[in-house]
Coordinates of N, CA and C in Angstrom, one line a residue:
I126 N 304.1 37.7 145.3 CA 303.7 39.1 145.5 C 304.8 39.7 146.4
K127 N 305.1 40.9 146.1 CA 306.2 41.6 146.7 C 305.6 42.9 147.3
D128 N 306.3 43.3 148.4 CA 305.9 44.6 148.9 C 306.5 45.6 148.1
G129 N 306.1 46.9 148.2 CA 306.6 48.0 147.5 C 308.0 48.3 147.6
F130 N 308.5 48.1 148.8 CA 310.1 48.5 149.1 C 310.8 47.4 148.3
T131 N 310.5 46.1 148.4 CA 311.2 45.1 147.7 C 311.2 45.4 146.2
A132 N 310.1 45.7 145.7 CA 310.1 45.9 144.3 C 311.0 47.1 143.9
I133 N 310.9 48.2 144.8 CA 311.9 49.4 144.5 C 313.3 48.9 144.6
R134 N 313.7 48.1 145.5 CA 315.1 47.7 145.8 C 315.5 46.9 144.4
E135 N 314.6 46.1 143.8 CA 315.0 45.3 142.5 C 315.1 46.2 141.3
L136 N 314.3 47.2 141.4 CA 314.3 48.2 140.3 C 315.7 49.0 140.4
R137 N 315.9 49.5 141.5 CA 317.2 50.3 141.8 C 318.5 49.4 141.5
A138 N 318.4 48.2 141.5 CA 319.5 47.3 141.2 C 319.8 47.1 139.8
M139 N 318.8 47.5 139.0 CA 319.0 47.5 137.5 C 319.5 48.8 137.0
D140 N 320.6 48.9 136.2 CA 321.2 50.1 135.7 C 320.2 51.1 135.1
E141 N 319.3 50.6 134.4 CA 318.3 51.5 133.7 C 317.3 52.2 134.6
F142 N 317.1 51.7 135.8 CA 316.3 52.3 136.8 C 317.0 53.0 138.0
K143 N 318.3 53.0 138.0 CA 319.1 53.6 139.1 C 318.6 55.0 139.4
N144 N 318.3 55.8 138.4 CA 318.0 57.2 138.6 C 316.6 57.6 138.2
T145 N 315.8 56.7 138.0 CA 314.4 56.9 137.6 C 313.6 57.4 138.8
P146 N 312.9 58.6 138.7 CA 312.1 59.1 139.8 C 311.1 58.1 140.2
I147 N 311.0 57.8 141.4 CA 310.0 56.9 142.0 C 309.2 57.7 143.2
F148 N 307.9 57.6 143.1 CA 307.1 58.3 144.1 C 306.3 57.2 144.9
I149 N 306.1 57.3 146.1 CA 305.2 56.5 146.9 C 304.0 57.2 147.2
L150 N 302.8 56.6 146.9 CA 301.5 57.1 147.2 C 301.0 56.3 148.5
S151 N 300.8 57.0 149.5 CA 300.6 56.2 150.8 C 299.3 56.5 151.3
A152 N 298.8 55.5 151.9 CA 297.4 55.5 152.8 C 297.6 56.6 153.8
K153 N 296.6 57.4 154.0 CA 296.5 58.5 155.1 C 297.0 57.9 156.4
G154 N 298.0 58.4 157.0 CA 298.5 58.1 158.3 C 299.5 57.0 158.3
E155 N 299.8 56.5 157.1 CA 300.9 55.4 157.0 C 302.1 56.0 157.4
S156 N 302.9 55.2 158.2 CA 304.1 55.7 158.7 C 305.2 55.5 157.7
R157 N 306.3 56.3 157.7 CA 307.4 56.2 156.7 C 308.6 56.2 157.5
D158 N 309.6 55.5 156.9 CA 310.9 55.5 157.4 C 311.9 56.3 156.6
E159 N 312.1 57.6 157.0 CA 312.8 58.6 156.1 C 314.2 58.0 155.7
N160 N 314.8 57.2 156.5 CA 316.2 56.7 156.2 C 316.1 55.7 155.1
L161 N 315.1 54.9 155.1 CA 314.7 53.9 154.0 C 314.3 54.5 152.8
L162 N 313.6 55.7 152.9 CA 313.3 56.4 151.7 C 314.4 57.1 150.9
K163 N 315.3 57.5 151.7 CA 316.7 58.1 151.2 C 317.4 57.0 150.7
E164 N 317.5 55.8 151.3 CA 318.3 54.7 150.8 C 317.9 54.3 149.5
L165 N 316.5 54.3 149.3 CA 316.0 53.9 148.0 C 315.9 54.9 147.0
N166 N 316.3 56.2 147.3 CA 316.3 57.2 146.4 C 314.9 57.6 145.9
I167 N 314.0 57.7 146.9 CA 312.7 58.0 146.5 C 312.5 59.4 146.2
S168 N 311.8 59.7 145.1 CA 311.6 61.1 144.8 C 310.7 61.9 145.5
G169 N 309.6 61.2 145.9 CA 308.6 61.9 146.6 C 307.7 60.9 147.3
F170 N 307.0 61.4 148.4 CA 306.2 60.6 149.3 C 304.9 61.4 149.3
I171 N 303.8 60.9 148.8 CA 302.6 61.6 148.7 C 301.5 60.8 149.4
N172 N 300.9 61.6 150.5 CA 299.9 61.1 151.3 C 298.5 61.1 150.6
K173 N 297.7 60.1 150.8 CA 296.3 60.2 150.3 C 295.6 60.9 151.4
P174 N 294.4 61.6 151.0 CA 293.9 61.8 149.7 C 294.8 62.9 149.0
F175 N 294.9 62.7 147.7 CA 295.6 63.8 146.9 C 294.9 64.0 145.6
S176 N 295.2 65.2 145.0 CA 294.6 65.5 143.7 C 295.5 65.2 142.6
P177 N 295.0 65.0 141.4 CA 295.8 64.6 140.3 C 296.9 65.8 140.0
G178 N 296.5 67.1 140.4 CA 297.3 68.2 140.2 C 298.6 68.1 141.1
I179 N 298.5 67.5 142.2 CA 299.6 67.3 143.1 C 300.5 66.3 142.5
I180 N 300.1 65.3 141.9 CA 300.9 64.3 141.4 C 301.7 64.8 140.1
L181 N 301.0 65.5 139.3 CA 301.6 66.2 138.1 C 302.7 67.1 138.6
E182 N 302.4 68.0 139.7 CA 303.4 68.8 140.1 C 304.6 68.2 140.6
E183 N 304.4 67.1 141.3 CA 305.5 66.4 141.9 C 306.4 65.7 140.8
I184 N 305.8 65.2 139.8 CA 306.5 64.6 138.7 C 307.2 65.7 137.9
E185 N 306.7 66.8 137.7 CA 307.4 67.9 137.0 C 308.6 68.3 137.9
N186 N 308.4 68.5 139.2 CA 309.6 68.9 140.1 C 310.6 67.8 140.0
A187 N 310.3 66.5 140.1 CA 311.3 65.4 140.0 C 312.0 65.5 138.7
L188 N 311.4 65.7 137.6 CA 312.1 65.8 136.4 C 313.1 67.0 136.3
K189 N 312.5 68.1 136.9 CA 313.4 69.3 136.9 C 314.6 69.2 137.8
W190 N 314.5 68.5 139.0 CA 315.6 68.5 139.9 C 316.3 67.1 139.9
K191 N 315.9 66.2 139.1 CA 316.7 65.0 139.0 C 316.7 64.3 140.3
S192 N 315.6 63.8 140.8 CA 315.5 62.8 141.9 C 315.8 63.5 143.2
S193 N 315.5 64.7 143.4 CA 315.8 65.3 144.7 C 314.8 64.7 145.7
F194 N 315.1 64.7 146.9 CA 314.3 64.0 147.9 C 313.4 65.0 148.6
Y195 N 312.1 64.8 148.7 CA 311.2 65.7 149.4 C 309.9 65.1 149.7
F196 N 309.1 65.6 150.6 CA 307.8 65.1 151.0 C 306.8 66.1 150.7
V197 N 305.6 65.5 150.4 CA 304.3 66.2 150.2 C 303.4 65.9 151.4
F198 N 302.9 66.8 152.1 CA 301.9 66.4 153.2 C 300.6 66.9 152.9

């Protein structure tokens, strides 16, 4: 069993996933390390609770902006 950050590091090490948008869906109030998220090239950080519409909007934005880094609060 791996934590999410370890799994993301392993994905990013593979050529086919270097630029794939990855989003983190987080428990409410979970802390985040912005430097680590930048290092891992995370496309978005979405706090729970969230609606399906927010997830779709974030995916559309990531596809449009090619892995730009932003947060949703």
